[in-house]
Structures are given as structure tokens and as C-alpha cells.
XYZ file of C-alpha atoms in Angstrom:
741
model
C 14.846 18.546 -2.309
C 14.322 22.258 -2.528
C 12.334 24.270 -0.034
C 9.638 24.872 -2.609
C 9.104 21.230 -3.410
C 9.045 20.355 0.251
C 5.900 22.506 0.575
C 3.919 20.118 -1.634
C 0.637 19.017 -0.042
C -0.989 15.754 -1.112
C -4.749 15.939 -1.727
C -7.065 13.031 -2.601
C -10.081 13.031 -4.912
C -12.706 10.390 -5.580
C -13.020 9.921 -9.362
C -16.113 8.342 -10.893
C -16.732 7.393 -14.505
C -13.369 5.752 -15.274
C -13.496 2.417 -17.076
C -10.003 1.671 -18.413
C -6.347 2.650 -18.506
C -7.069 5.312 -21.137
C -9.468 7.001 -18.705
C -6.739 7.019 -16.053
C -4.317 8.713 -18.412
C -6.952 11.224 -19.513
C -7.788 12.228 -15.919
C -4.094 12.589 -15.070
C -3.567 14.739 -18.146
C -6.366 17.221 -17.380
C -5.362 17.547 -13.720
C -1.730 18.204 -14.656
C -2.905 21.131 -16.790
C -4.187 22.911 -13.666
C -1.603 25.488 -12.640
C 0.232 24.774 -9.396
C 0.047 20.962 -9.590
C 3.354 19.191 -8.843
C 2.321 15.564 -9.369
C -0.714 13.397 -10.098
C -1.373 9.679 -9.639
C -4.743 8.181 -10.580
C -5.727 4.695 -9.417
C -8.414 2.853 -11.397
C -9.001 0.175 -8.752
C -9.568 2.647 -5.916
C -11.205 5.196 -8.255
C -9.104 7.899 -6.646
C -6.583 10.551 -7.664
C -3.718 11.742 -5.462
C -2.641 15.285 -6.346
C 0.400 17.222 -5.105
C -0.353 20.943 -4.655
C 2.620 23.293 -4.974
C 1.136 25.903 -2.640
C -1.038 24.530 0.217
C -2.408 28.052 0.823
C -4.409 27.747 -2.407
C -6.022 24.463 -1.354
C -9.684 25.481 -1.663
C -9.144 27.307 -4.945
C -7.302 24.388 -6.534
C -9.874 21.865 -5.321
C -12.544 23.717 -7.299
C -10.327 24.027 -10.384
C -9.477 20.314 -10.340
C -13.103 19.245 -9.898
C -14.114 21.487 -12.822
C -11.305 20.238 -15.077
C -12.190 16.592 -14.435
C -15.909 17.263 -14.995
C -15.167 18.943 -18.339
C -13.209 15.843 -19.329
C -16.273 13.645 -18.843
C -15.694 12.330 -15.334
C -16.580 13.455 -11.814
C -14.074 14.442 -9.124
C -14.967 14.926 -5.449
C -12.458 16.131 -2.869
C -11.919 13.658 -0.020
C -11.814 15.540 3.275
C -9.107 13.860 5.402
C -10.891 14.967 8.582
C -13.923 12.848 7.734
C -14.430 9.160 7.190
C -14.549 8.231 3.524
C -18.150 7.570 2.501
C -18.572 4.250 0.789
C -20.984 4.499 -2.142
C -19.709 1.330 -3.743
C -22.653 -0.819 -2.596
C -25.255 1.483 -4.154
C -23.141 1.734 -7.330
C -22.921 -2.063 -7.454
C -26.696 -2.352 -7.052
C -27.235 0.126 -9.883
C -24.854 -1.779 -12.165
C -26.479 -5.068 -11.217
C -29.984 -3.929 -12.121
C -28.798 -2.359 -15.369
C -27.266 -5.696 -16.298
C -30.436 -7.607 -15.300
C -32.659 -5.329 -17.397
C -30.257 -5.525 -20.362
C -30.235 -9.301 -19.985
C -34.027 -9.407 -19.924
C -34.201 -7.499 -23.223
C -31.384 -9.517 -24.808
C -32.519 -12.995 -23.761
C -35.394 -13.277 -26.298
C -32.980 -12.240 -29.062
C -30.501 -14.929 -28.058
C -33.172 -17.635 -27.719
C -34.686 -16.834 -31.106
C -31.214 -16.834 -32.711
C -30.479 -20.289 -31.269
C -33.912 -21.616 -32.285
C -33.441 -20.245 -35.794
C -30.176 -22.156 -36.089
C -32.021 -25.378 -35.197
C -35.261 -24.651 -37.055
C -34.884 -21.904 -39.711
C -37.722 -19.403 -39.655
C -38.028 -19.171 -35.882
C -36.251 -15.802 -35.702
C -38.313 -13.007 -34.161
C -39.751 -10.456 -36.595
C -37.394 -7.567 -37.290
C -39.550 -4.907 -35.645
C -39.592 -6.911 -32.357
C -35.816 -7.320 -32.511
C -35.549 -3.553 -33.060
C -37.853 -2.872 -30.093
C -35.805 -5.128 -27.809
C -32.330 -3.996 -28.886
C -32.867 -0.236 -29.065
C -33.466 0.371 -25.301
C -30.356 -1.650 -24.522
C -28.318 0.298 -27.054
C -29.367 3.847 -26.205
C -30.843 3.702 -22.692
C -28.774 1.149 -20.804
C -25.761 1.834 -23.036
C -26.017 5.629 -23.021
C -23.004 5.903 -20.691
C -20.745 4.567 -23.453
C -21.915 7.235 -25.882
C -21.571 10.109 -23.405
C -18.121 9.071 -22.201
C -16.957 8.174 -25.707
C -18.098 11.543 -27.109
C -16.269 13.417 -24.363
C -13.130 11.411 -25.067
C -13.285 12.306 -28.773
C -13.979 15.937 -27.906
C -10.867 15.918 -25.726
C -8.788 14.347 -28.506
C -8.425 11.012 -26.719
C -9.802 7.499 -26.933
C -11.040 5.084 -24.272
C -12.878 1.838 -23.736
C -16.278 3.530 -23.900
C -15.528 4.836 -27.378
C -14.629 1.350 -28.612
C -17.788 -0.169 -27.113
C -19.982 2.602 -28.538
C -18.476 2.223 -32.024
C -18.564 -1.581 -31.995
C -22.127 -2.001 -30.744
C -23.402 0.880 -32.893
C -21.971 -0.735 -36.010
C -24.070 -3.864 -35.440
C -27.206 -1.850 -34.529
C -26.912 0.580 -37.461
C -26.298 -2.227 -39.939
C -29.361 -4.119 -38.683
C -31.529 -1.002 -38.756
C -30.455 -0.093 -42.306
C -31.230 -3.639 -43.484
C -34.594 -3.567 -41.676
C -35.598 -0.201 -43.178
C -34.531 -1.376 -46.601
C -36.681 -4.505 -46.208
C -39.830 -2.564 -45.235
C -39.474 0.254 -47.784
C -37.824 -1.447 -50.732
C -40.345 -2.969 -53.201
C -37.767 -5.417 -54.511
C -36.906 -7.012 -51.147
C -39.322 -9.848 -50.289
C -37.423 -11.860 -47.661
C -36.602 -10.392 -44.265
C -32.801 -10.155 -44.046
C -30.673 -11.623 -41.296
C -30.284 -8.961 -38.608
C -27.576 -8.501 -35.971
C -29.478 -6.885 -33.113
C -28.492 -9.743 -30.792
C -24.835 -8.805 -31.328
C -25.308 -5.144 -30.393
C -27.426 -6.063 -27.350
C -25.089 -8.767 -26.135
C -22.064 -6.461 -26.408
C -23.735 -3.977 -24.045
C -25.092 -6.736 -21.774
C -21.782 -8.554 -21.422
C -19.899 -5.356 -20.678
C -22.469 -4.223 -18.102
C -22.068 -7.630 -16.474
C -18.287 -7.213 -16.543
C -18.561 -3.751 -14.957
C -20.668 -5.133 -12.130
C -18.200 -7.953 -11.416
C -15.244 -5.561 -11.665
C -16.738 -3.132 -9.156
C -17.464 -5.933 -6.717
C -13.881 -7.136 -7.010
C -12.414 -3.640 -6.789
C -14.533 -3.028 -3.696
C -12.885 -6.068 -2.087
C -9.436 -4.897 -3.148
C -9.938 -1.543 -1.396
C -11.580 -3.070 1.692
C -8.436 -2.842 3.856
C -8.641 0.954 4.126
C -12.341 0.877 4.967
C -11.686 -1.785 7.618
C -8.969 0.350 9.211
C -11.105 3.500 9.104
C -13.964 1.617 10.761
C -11.773 0.991 13.821
C -12.161 4.588 14.979
C -15.394 4.932 17.003
C -17.712 7.851 16.198
C -18.420 8.605 19.880
C -16.440 8.387 23.125
C -17.294 8.287 26.808
C -15.493 11.287 28.302
C -14.959 11.967 32.004
C -16.192 15.471 32.861
C -16.041 16.348 36.578
C -15.996 12.610 37.364
C -19.158 12.091 35.317
C -19.302 9.993 32.148
C -20.564 11.973 29.149
C -21.011 10.606 25.613
C -19.516 13.025 23.073
C -18.371 12.933 19.457
C -14.846 11.605 18.997
C -14.058 14.779 17.009
C -14.205 16.933 20.166
C -11.787 14.726 22.113
C -8.631 16.680 23.064
C -5.154 15.856 24.341
C -5.236 15.587 28.143
C -8.858 14.429 28.324
C -9.777 11.247 30.192
C -11.999 8.751 28.387
C -13.663 5.566 29.609
C -13.486 2.421 27.483
C -15.701 -0.473 28.541
C -15.229 -4.147 27.638
C -16.028 -4.774 23.970
C -15.448 -1.157 22.926
C -12.734 0.184 20.658
C -10.119 2.531 22.098
C -10.689 5.942 20.445
C -7.217 7.487 20.818
C -3.557 6.915 21.546
C -3.032 7.335 25.251
C -1.906 6.046 28.650
C -3.945 3.836 30.973
C -4.608 5.867 34.120
C -7.007 3.424 35.761
C -8.016 -0.216 35.354
C -6.598 -3.414 33.871
C -7.640 -5.297 30.740
C -6.491 -7.430 27.828
C -6.425 -5.404 24.602
C -6.756 -6.967 21.146
C -4.408 -5.127 18.747
C -4.677 -7.680 15.913
C -6.185 -5.288 13.365
C -3.180 -2.996 13.800
C -0.307 -5.418 14.324
C -1.542 -8.781 13.047
C -0.790 -10.262 16.489
C -3.716 -12.504 17.462
C -2.928 -12.769 21.214
C -4.411 -9.899 23.317
C -1.913 -7.795 25.279
C -2.429 -7.207 29.001
C -2.591 -3.493 29.868
C -2.213 -1.992 33.352
C -1.862 1.509 34.755
C 0.931 3.384 32.972
C 0.859 1.274 29.814
C 0.355 2.856 26.418
C -2.645 1.948 24.250
C -3.321 2.508 20.563
C -6.491 3.902 19.042
C -8.487 1.316 17.100
C -7.530 -1.613 19.330
C -10.313 -3.545 21.092
C -10.740 -3.562 24.860
C -11.501 -7.171 25.718
C -12.499 -7.703 29.346
C -11.939 -4.787 31.715
C -12.920 -1.150 32.231
C -10.124 1.280 31.333
C -9.725 4.986 31.936
C -7.309 6.421 29.380
C -5.599 9.798 29.283
C -5.571 11.073 25.711
C -2.147 11.711 24.173
C -2.927 11.782 20.434
C -6.140 12.233 18.447
C -7.232 12.463 14.829
C -4.461 12.559 12.233
C -1.768 12.287 14.908
C -2.719 8.776 16.033
C -0.918 5.611 15.059
C -4.086 4.345 13.364
C -4.244 7.463 11.180
C -0.606 7.041 10.175
C -1.272 3.389 9.289
C -4.278 4.358 7.149
C -2.150 7.027 5.455
C 0.605 4.527 4.674
C -1.834 1.992 3.212
C -3.566 4.712 1.163
C -0.201 5.944 -0.138
C 0.810 2.428 -1.141
C -2.464 1.646 -2.896
C -2.640 5.022 -4.652
C 0.951 4.970 -5.907
C 2.096 3.475 -9.187
C 4.679 0.784 -9.685
C 7.266 1.380 -12.436
C 5.661 -1.400 -14.500
C 2.298 0.412 -14.352
C 3.862 3.559 -15.799
C 4.977 1.485 -18.783
C 1.450 0.084 -19.160
C 0.052 3.642 -19.106
C 2.340 4.649 -21.970
C 1.222 1.611 -23.974
C -2.453 2.391 -23.294
C -2.011 5.950 -24.572
C -1.440 4.678 -28.122
C -3.468 1.471 -27.869
C -6.949 2.855 -28.586
C -5.930 4.877 -31.693
C -4.117 1.814 -33.073
C -7.205 -0.369 -32.480
C -9.419 2.106 -34.341
C -6.967 2.089 -37.267
C -6.968 -1.743 -37.306
C -10.780 -1.735 -37.262
C -10.902 0.664 -40.225
C -8.409 -1.471 -42.154
C -10.542 -4.529 -41.386
C -13.691 -2.813 -42.631
C -12.200 -1.502 -45.852
C -10.366 -4.788 -46.463
C -13.567 -6.833 -46.325
C -15.539 -4.166 -48.237
C -12.935 -4.085 -51.002
C -13.520 -7.820 -51.477
C -17.274 -7.337 -51.766
C -18.269 -8.053 -48.182
C -19.687 -4.788 -46.838
C -21.894 -6.314 -44.135
C -19.175 -8.684 -42.970
C -16.685 -5.818 -42.917
C -18.903 -3.846 -40.532
C -19.383 -6.833 -38.229
C -15.726 -7.851 -38.164
C -14.523 -4.290 -37.547
C -17.072 -4.053 -34.716
C -15.620 -7.255 -33.232
C -12.099 -5.740 -33.432
C -13.243 -2.638 -31.552
C -14.942 -4.623 -28.807
C -12.355 -7.364 -28.207
C -9.566 -4.788 -27.929
C -11.069 -2.761 -25.064
C -8.156 -2.158 -22.647
C -10.072 -2.773 -19.393
C -7.960 -5.711 -18.264
C -4.766 -3.862 -19.125
C -5.688 -0.985 -16.831
C -6.887 -3.205 -13.977
C -4.030 -5.715 -13.788
C -1.464 -3.690 -11.838
C -3.550 -1.432 -9.541
C -5.862 -4.264 -8.442
C -2.950 -6.520 -7.500
C -1.190 -3.646 -5.698
C -4.279 -2.655 -3.730
C -4.981 -6.250 -2.742
C -1.350 -7.086 -1.905
C -0.810 -3.966 0.215
C -4.111 -4.575 2.021
C -3.232 -8.209 2.759
C 0.189 -7.124 4.045
C -1.383 -4.492 6.311
C -3.647 -7.092 7.918
C -0.520 -9.014 8.954
C 1.162 -5.922 10.384
C 3.302 -5.051 7.331
C 2.892 -1.451 6.168
C 4.310 -0.818 2.694
C 4.904 2.855 1.948
C 4.350 2.799 -1.833
C 4.240 0.612 -4.914
C 7.925 1.175 -5.638
C 8.860 -0.204 -2.206
C 6.704 -3.260 -2.885
C 8.407 -3.842 -6.220
C 11.870 -3.454 -4.660
C 10.997 -5.923 -1.906
C 10.291 -8.567 -4.528
C 13.921 -8.393 -5.740
C 15.814 -8.374 -2.407
C 18.934 -10.572 -2.391
C 20.661 -9.458 0.836
C 19.192 -8.357 4.176
C 21.287 -6.443 6.700
C 20.020 -6.757 10.300
C 20.736 -4.439 13.172
C 21.270 -6.612 16.248
C 19.894 -4.889 19.341
C 16.109 -4.534 19.242
C 15.851 -6.325 15.909
C 17.225 -9.850 16.243
C 17.325 -9.430 20.017
C 14.606 -8.142 22.319
C 16.404 -4.890 23.075
C 15.416 -5.233 26.742
C 18.870 -5.356 28.225
C 19.829 -5.904 31.831
C 23.040 -4.929 33.631
C 24.951 -8.108 34.476
C 28.317 -6.655 35.529
C 29.776 -3.318 36.610
C 33.571 -3.227 36.897
C 35.191 -0.012 38.193
C 38.749 1.103 37.482
C 41.069 1.468 40.447
C 40.254 4.300 42.868
C 36.504 3.956 42.066
C 33.699 1.625 43.144
C 30.734 -0.040 41.389
C 28.078 2.323 42.769
C 30.012 5.398 41.610
C 30.320 4.029 38.064
C 26.636 3.025 38.063
C 25.564 6.471 39.354
C 27.521 8.366 36.691
C 26.391 6.135 33.819
C 22.751 6.170 34.979
C 22.847 9.965 35.386
C 24.008 10.344 31.798
C 21.216 7.985 30.761
C 18.473 10.232 32.172
C 18.369 12.100 28.853
C 18.615 9.039 26.587
C 15.969 6.677 25.155
C 18.438 3.935 24.217
C 17.810 0.379 25.545
C 21.177 0.527 27.384
C 20.022 3.679 29.145
C 16.802 2.023 30.271
C 18.757 -0.922 31.689
C 21.072 1.398 33.632
C 18.177 3.415 35.050
C 16.443 0.221 36.140
C 19.615 -0.974 37.885
C 20.105 2.422 39.569
C 16.517 2.292 40.828
C 17.176 -1.139 42.342
C 20.199 0.305 44.156
C 18.222 3.404 45.304
C 20.797 5.763 43.807
C 20.216 9.514 43.699
C 20.919 10.620 40.132
C 22.056 13.966 38.714
C 20.504 15.369 35.548
C 23.365 16.004 33.089
C 23.966 19.311 31.351
C 24.950 19.740 27.675
C 23.768 16.218 26.896
C 24.419 14.981 23.361
C 24.703 11.795 21.326
C 28.240 11.042 20.161
C 28.468 10.240 16.438
C 31.889 11.267 15.253
C 33.819 8.976 17.604
C 31.817 5.811 17.314
C 28.665 5.598 19.350
C 27.780 6.857 22.805
C 26.502 9.752 24.883
C 28.124 12.619 26.761
C 27.199 15.306 29.258
C 28.357 17.433 32.168
C 27.888 16.137 35.711
C 28.846 18.686 38.354
C 30.598 20.616 35.577
C 32.851 17.694 34.549
C 32.518 16.040 31.079
C 31.569 12.344 31.180
C 31.311 10.065 28.156
C 29.712 6.634 27.961
C 30.016 4.569 24.804
C 31.325 1.563 22.916
C 34.770 0.163 22.207
C 35.354 2.415 19.203
C 34.690 5.522 21.276
C 37.084 4.294 23.953
C 39.878 3.600 21.476
C 39.460 7.048 19.924
C 40.737 8.471 23.264
C 43.746 6.127 23.266
C 42.440 4.071 26.185
C 42.572 0.281 26.571
C 39.538 -1.817 27.475
C 40.944 -4.445 29.815
C 38.720 -4.188 32.865
C 36.003 -6.757 32.207
C 36.699 -10.460 32.902
C 36.308 -13.272 30.397
C 32.795 -14.162 31.627
C 31.602 -10.922 30.013
C 32.629 -12.160 26.560
C 29.581 -12.154 24.290
C 27.855 -9.471 26.348
C 27.255 -5.921 25.139
C 30.086 -3.835 26.611
C 30.154 -0.079 27.227
C 32.731 2.160 28.878
C 32.643 5.236 31.094
C 35.266 7.915 30.439
C 35.851 11.249 32.199
C 37.771 14.268 30.927
C 39.628 15.502 33.998
C 42.864 17.464 34.501
C 43.223 17.879 30.719
C 43.165 14.146 30.020
C 40.729 11.314 29.433
C 40.568 8.616 32.088
C 38.724 5.303 32.120
C 36.377 5.054 35.116
C 34.884 1.628 34.490
C 32.946 -0.705 32.247
C 29.419 -2.118 32.178
C 28.321 -5.443 30.657
C 24.724 -5.831 29.407
C 22.859 -8.988 28.533
C 20.174 -9.285 25.871
C 18.031 -12.182 24.641
C 17.069 -13.323 21.170
C 13.651 -12.465 19.870
C 11.255 -15.359 19.573
C 11.344 -16.718 16.038
C 14.632 -15.014 15.079
C 16.352 -18.273 14.099
C 13.330 -19.421 12.077
C 13.153 -16.022 10.358
C 16.753 -16.287 9.155
C 16.139 -19.863 7.956
C 13.124 -18.664 5.936
C 15.211 -15.959 4.268
C 17.953 -18.438 3.445
C 15.344 -20.807 1.986
C 14.406 -17.969 -0.385
C 18.092 -17.661 -1.393
C 18.306 -14.352 0.487
C 21.568 -13.728 2.347
C 21.393 -12.396 5.931
C 24.115 -10.213 7.504
C 24.410 -8.548 10.943
C 25.481 -4.878 11.081
C 25.878 -3.719 14.685
C 27.557 -1.057 16.775
C 28.126 -3.691 19.446
C 31.401 -5.556 19.992
C 32.503 -8.525 17.902
C 31.958 -11.090 20.681
C 28.324 -10.035 21.183
C 27.723 -10.026 17.430
C 29.339 -13.476 17.066
C 27.129 -14.887 19.827
C 23.913 -13.719 18.163
C 25.087 -14.716 14.674
C 25.843 -18.268 15.840
C 22.496 -18.517 17.621
C 20.393 -17.542 14.582
C 22.505 -19.132 11.837
C 24.010 -16.024 10.216
C 27.485 -16.555 8.767
C 28.549 -12.954 8.161
C 28.580 -10.048 10.619
C 30.241 -6.655 11.076
C 30.717 -5.182 14.570
C 31.752 -1.890 16.204
C 30.027 0.092 13.460
C 29.017 3.731 13.683
C 25.814 4.865 11.901
C 28.007 6.050 9.028
C 29.815 2.696 8.959
C 26.503 0.863 8.647
C 25.606 3.053 5.714
C 28.972 2.292 4.077
C 28.573 -1.459 4.550
C 25.066 -1.393 3.052
C 26.573 0.147 -0.082
C 29.360 -2.486 -0.088
C 26.874 -5.344 0.313
C 25.145 -4.075 -2.817
C 28.282 -4.814 -4.827
C 29.774 -8.304 -4.796
C 32.231 -9.646 -7.351
C 31.414 -6.693 -9.577
C 27.681 -7.510 -9.624
C 24.887 -5.270 -8.331
C 22.755 -6.832 -5.602
C 19.503 -5.560 -4.122
C 19.930 -4.907 -0.387
C 17.417 -4.374 2.425
C 18.270 -2.988 5.871
C 16.252 -3.874 8.966
C 16.588 -1.600 11.988
C 14.759 0.141 14.790
C 16.826 3.099 15.977
C 18.045 6.559 15.026
C 21.491 5.053 14.480
C 20.001 2.809 11.767
C 18.397 5.685 9.821
C 21.392 6.365 7.487
C 21.626 2.662 6.560
C 17.853 2.409 6.082
C 17.996 5.375 3.711
C 20.999 3.976 1.783
C 19.478 0.514 1.260
C 17.366 -0.381 -1.758
C 14.653 -1.124 0.804
C 14.566 0.131 4.392
C 12.522 -1.921 6.863
C 11.751 -0.346 10.251
C 10.734 -2.931 12.826
C 8.119 -2.746 15.557
C 8.669 -0.249 18.323
C 11.455 1.583 16.510
C 11.894 5.334 16.521
C 9.909 7.717 14.329
C 13.112 8.638 12.467
C 13.651 5.014 11.418
C 10.031 4.713 10.285
C 10.228 7.962 8.299
C 13.080 6.810 6.048
C 11.924 3.185 5.686
C 9.948 1.857 2.733
C 8.330 -0.802 4.941
C 7.242 -0.515 8.577
C 6.637 -3.712 10.563
C 4.027 -3.232 13.279
C 5.310 -6.157 15.336
C 8.739 -6.798 16.802
C 9.021 -10.065 14.927
C 11.900 -10.632 12.470
C 9.789 -13.270 10.706
C 7.846 -10.409 9.103
C 10.944 -9.594 7.011
C 10.642 -12.863 5.072
C 6.857 -12.354 4.970
C 7.388 -8.910 3.378
C 9.497 -10.412 0.620
C 6.938 -13.199 0.171
C 3.905 -10.918 -0.280
C 5.938 -8.648 -2.577
C 6.921 -11.590 -4.777
C 3.370 -12.935 -4.859
C 1.971 -9.489 -5.741
C 4.532 -9.075 -8.515
C 3.578 -12.531 -9.808
C -0.117 -11.586 -9.881
C 0.719 -8.360 -11.759
C 2.714 -10.267 -14.371
C -0.053 -12.872 -14.705
C -2.689 -10.145 -15.081
C -0.709 -8.317 -17.758
C -0.071 -11.598 -19.556
C -3.783 -12.431 -19.717
C -4.670 -8.864 -20.702
C -2.251 -8.946 -23.634
C -3.085 -12.585 -24.418
C -6.763 -11.795 -24.961
C -5.874 -8.953 -27.327
C -3.094 -10.774 -29.188
C -5.369 -13.773 -29.818
C -8.677 -11.932 -30.126
C -7.788 -9.102 -32.530
C -6.483 -11.355 -35.348
C -9.507 -13.648 -34.950
C -11.808 -10.639 -35.259
C -9.892 -9.255 -38.266
C -10.245 -12.537 -40.174
C -13.912 -12.940 -39.328
C -13.572 -15.752 -36.805
C -15.091 -13.806 -33.903
C -18.581 -12.293 -33.798
C -19.177 -8.946 -32.028
C -21.310 -10.660 -29.354
C -18.634 -13.231 -28.552
C -16.026 -10.440 -28.567
C -18.042 -8.529 -25.956
C -18.235 -11.600 -23.756
C -14.534 -12.323 -24.125
C -13.591 -8.733 -23.311
C -15.736 -8.739 -20.171
C -14.339 -12.135 -19.210
C -10.745 -10.902 -19.575
C -11.317 -8.076 -17.086
C -13.030 -10.363 -14.612
C -10.245 -12.971 -14.905
C -7.554 -10.368 -14.242
C -9.331 -8.945 -11.202
C -10.251 -12.328 -9.724
C -6.656 -13.501 -10.139
C -5.452 -10.473 -8.181
C -8.027 -11.122 -5.451
C -6.360 -14.454 -4.679
C -3.946 -12.320 -2.629
C -6.742 -11.705 -0.114
C -6.104 -15.198 1.243
C -2.451 -14.402 2.024
C -1.276 -13.927 5.604
C 2.081 -14.002 7.344
C 2.837 -17.392 8.920
C 5.019 -16.590 11.905
């Protein structure tokens, strides 16, 4: 990526007035015309647009230009300030839609009743002027939105759902009004003609009802973000000169001390400086069991303090917190577009013009055969039944719901493309340490070479480890603390990559290296110090460069334990016909031990970060066939493999580097979430396919019926509204999903 493109800043806008996939495409088109815009993605379900600005310095200027461009296109755009909580106007919008539907229903009900009564007892139809009085407010007052939005679409050279509704309902109203005027002013007409006001009114009423149901469902689909945002308290209790002062959470700064009482949410990421309590982190990690926190433990903003008073020193606030990063990931996933949605958008771009052409052909076809009135009604039915609401809602609603359900179980999916890739995974490569195992190693054996003793080897290895965050380093430091050793901070510390895996540094001016078997062999040294009882342990070696040669000083054996549920997690993957493989920098004996314990049949040991990347590529090709591969890891050494895989999955307490390159981040250190990720991805993909099927099914069946006069405009309006509701409700079934681990 070039330097220029790397400057792109993502900005979010709330978009109101969209009703279908054609609206989405129209909004994207007008925003792209604004100079300095790199990319645009509009989401109908969330009613939001995500815009990439080429030059962040022009933020305020471009915000105004975008809002103006969208307004001129017939919609309304409002910049979403990331520093503020997103205001939720959906409830008031739903209430407005509800009452519009109720009023429209009240006007339409007498028309429907009289139509039914007239079918049973001819002559019971309401007088024409009463029908006109009831239908006209529905058509032009409650249905005015369709005319305004449809006119703007035509003015912009585009078509949308509103245009189809306006044309279809107007055809029935105009026909009825012409017949009514002709009856009252023509001296030759003595019998009041059959009018079609109930059709025009019911079209508007049904679609208003559909809009209300859609908004309710879309509100549920986007609820995960609002739930996460609600975890951040508006005020905090800050310690100022040992006094507790209530202040806004916005003024909280790094280094401050805040008090969190039982039942309150923790407002920041920080360290417990005083007190003990159980903290409920379920909304962030999906883990239902509260975690005990004592002095020195880290806490995460948004988690709930259960039963004790805590004093917390602030480490991160605002956009820097873990909660903010989670919200950002969920927003990115819900706002992004899956490849299948891009195809749907292209179809929608030509769908409305084609429908209008079919409606015209229908009208002229019936008129040519002497059926002018029928031609108007049947063409109106074509326009109404073909509204592409369901087509535009199928994919984004399922994506928003699926990503939200995953987030509640501690699975953060970066974007829609990652979700789609997860649904096709055939092979999963697992790092061993910290992924299938706990990563909390302990030193079980220190064996010195001749002329050295155990404490010397432990002191040198622990001294090197002072500058490392690796689990092996933590185990060595813990052991050195138990032995009360005085350690020396190394100089020129670095991580060894080119000769396998390890660390190096200067102690008292002499180079020391501590690493795995591959590093040792690269110096031409033999690893024959550790006895057979260390087989299956993680082995590392200490080497010194002295008198112009490398010499082996000793070896250290570490012991790790399997993560709870690791064996079950592998079994669940295998039940899904997904192959599991271990890729580790550890020795073959340690890898074999873990593989046997969890039921994995294939493993590769003594791998460098580059080797892992190479093996991920190889796993993607088997017997000349391309396979979709995921990599699960938690460390910097896993980052190249995570990036090379079709899907990178960073697990639990992994490093920021691993999380940055991964398409999925698991908030818990539980390998069972890997199978759960694939499961929710497959279920979401299934809901998308079902939604698109029903959207196309309604049109494929409905349009021919309307063309041949087998579908009235009123029934078409009901069917169109029903199709949208069916698609959205089907997607909302994902709300019941949760990871079973």
C-alpha cells in the first residue's frame, strides 16, 4: 500500500430516507463524486455510510460536502462524531411509522369492508365520493414520502422502490378518479363504475406496515453496537486529594485514580491499585463466570464490578480502550459488504429500469387487446410486486445480526469478507503454545554443561528474559525470583528470527543467545544435555559467543498444560470435516505430546515464523486442489502465518500484532471458539442465501402473475411488504445463536 493510501481516514455518516438496494447504490454514487473520497460503503440495515477520506486534514470540509451531496440526492446524511455516543432515534422513528400505518389503516379499512360486502351483496359499495375522500389522504398525505423520494430519484437519473410504489399506487388512484369524474360529468353514464381506490390505499398501507416491521427488525439487528456502547458509564468517581469527586468520564485522564463500587461498570482500562472483587466480563468476552481481581491485576472498561470496592489507576481511556476497539471491530464488520452483496448491488442497479419497462409492456399489451383499465391495474401490480426491498435487506441484515451474535460470544469478526471466508474453511493450523496449551509454562529442569552450574545457567537465561514478553521468559523470571537471583539487564537485546527462534543480548559485554533446537543447530552444536525424562517438554538452549566460538552453556526444560476444552474443540472441527494441524516452533516431542492429547494427526515442529507462513501456503494446496486455510495464533511469531492464511484468527490474550493482521479476534483463550466462528459464519451465509432466494422467488413468481392479470395491485403491495418482513425475520433467527463451549 502506498503512503498516500495509508493516510485514508474512515468517517461514518447516519443516512436516513433509504428504502431499498437502489437507494444504497444511489447514495454511494453521489458520495463517490465528492473529490477526495477513496472508498464508500453504505449499509441499508444500519442506515449508515462508511467513507474513506484521502486527506484527513480536510475532514470538516468534506463532511459538509458529503452531507450536501446526499441531501441533494433526496436523502439526509449526518456525520457521526466518534467521540460521542451514537444517538438512537430508531424508537421515535418506529413510533412515527407505526402511527402512519395505523392512520392509513383507519382510512383504508372502510374501503376494504365495503369491497368485501359488495362481493357478497352487490350494491353495498361505498359511494364514489366517499371512497375518494378516504383514499386521497392516504395517497398524498401518508404516501407523500414515496412521491418526494421517487421524484428525486428520477431527477438524479435513477430508480428506486419509492418510484415503483408511487407509480403503482398512482395508477390505481388516477384510474379511479378519471372514472369517477366521468361518471359525475358525463350525461351518458348512469351507473357508478367500479373504482379501485381500495387498491391504491392498500398498497400504501401495506408498505407503511412493512416499513414499520422492517425498522423494528433492523433496530434489533444493530442492537449489538448499542449494547456495547452502553457499557461505558457517562460519569466516574475520581479520587482528587483522597476525596471522591463525581466527574464526566470524558475528563478522565491516564494516571488518574477512579473508584468503582459494587454494581458499577468499570469506566477505563487500568490496574487495580486497591481492593478485591469479582468482575463480570461477559459482555466483552462471552465468559459467564466472574473473574477475581486483586491488587496489580488488569481490568477492562465496560466490565461490571460485582461485589467489592476497587480503586483503579487509569491506563487507557476513550478510543484507546479495549471496549472502543471492540466496538470499532463490530462496526467495521457490520458496515462492510460481503462479495455476494456487491453482486446484488449490481443486479439492483438495472432491476428498477427493467421493471418499469416490463410494466409499460404489460400496459400496452393489455391496451392493444382492448383492455385499457385492466392494463393500468396489471402494470401497477407489476410495479408494486417488483419493489427490491427484500433484495437490499437480505445480506446486510444477516451480516449485522450474525456479527452481533458472534460478538456477544466473544468472537470479533473484522469485516464481511472475513465472515464469508470463515464459512469455507477446510483446514485450521494451530500454534501450540498459548493456543492449544495455556502458555503458562514452568521450569521443570535446568541442566548445565560441564564447568557450569544450574544457578549460573538460570541467571543468564533469566537476565536475557528481562526484556522479553514471551511465556518462556515469564517462567524463567518466576524461577529466578524463587531462587532469589540478582539479574543483569542485557544490552543490545533483540529477537532472533534468521536462525530459528530465540533471543540474544550482551551480559557484561559478552553475547548470550537463548533459543530453540534450530537455533542451536545453526551454530553447529549438539543438544545432548537433557535426560530422557525431558522428552515431550519444551526445550531451549543457552549459547555464549566467547573466544571467537559458540559454546553450549546448558539447557532448560519447560512444562505446559493443555487448555480446557482443547480436545473437544478439535473434535468439533473434525465433526465439521475441518482438518486440524499443529504448526509450532517447539520441538517434535513436545508437539507430538500435545497432538496425541487433543487428537490431531498432523503436526510440524521446529518452525520459524517464516516456516509457519510457508506451511500455511502448502496446506492450501493438496493433491493439486486449492483448500481454504485458517491460522490460529497468539504471538508476534504467528503474525506472518496469520497474514498468509485465508483467515487469520488471533486468540485471547495474544499480542496486538497478531490481532492487527487477523480477520477474527477471539476475546477468550478458548480454542472451542474456533469451531464456533466457523459455525456462525456458515449459519450467517445460509441466512443470506435463504434471504436472497426468497427475495428473488417473490419477484420471479409475482411479476409473471401480475403481467397476466392474476395479481391485483393491493395483493401485490401486501406480498411485497411480506417479502421484506420474511427476509428480515429470517435473518433475525441468528440472534438466538451463541457459542456452546
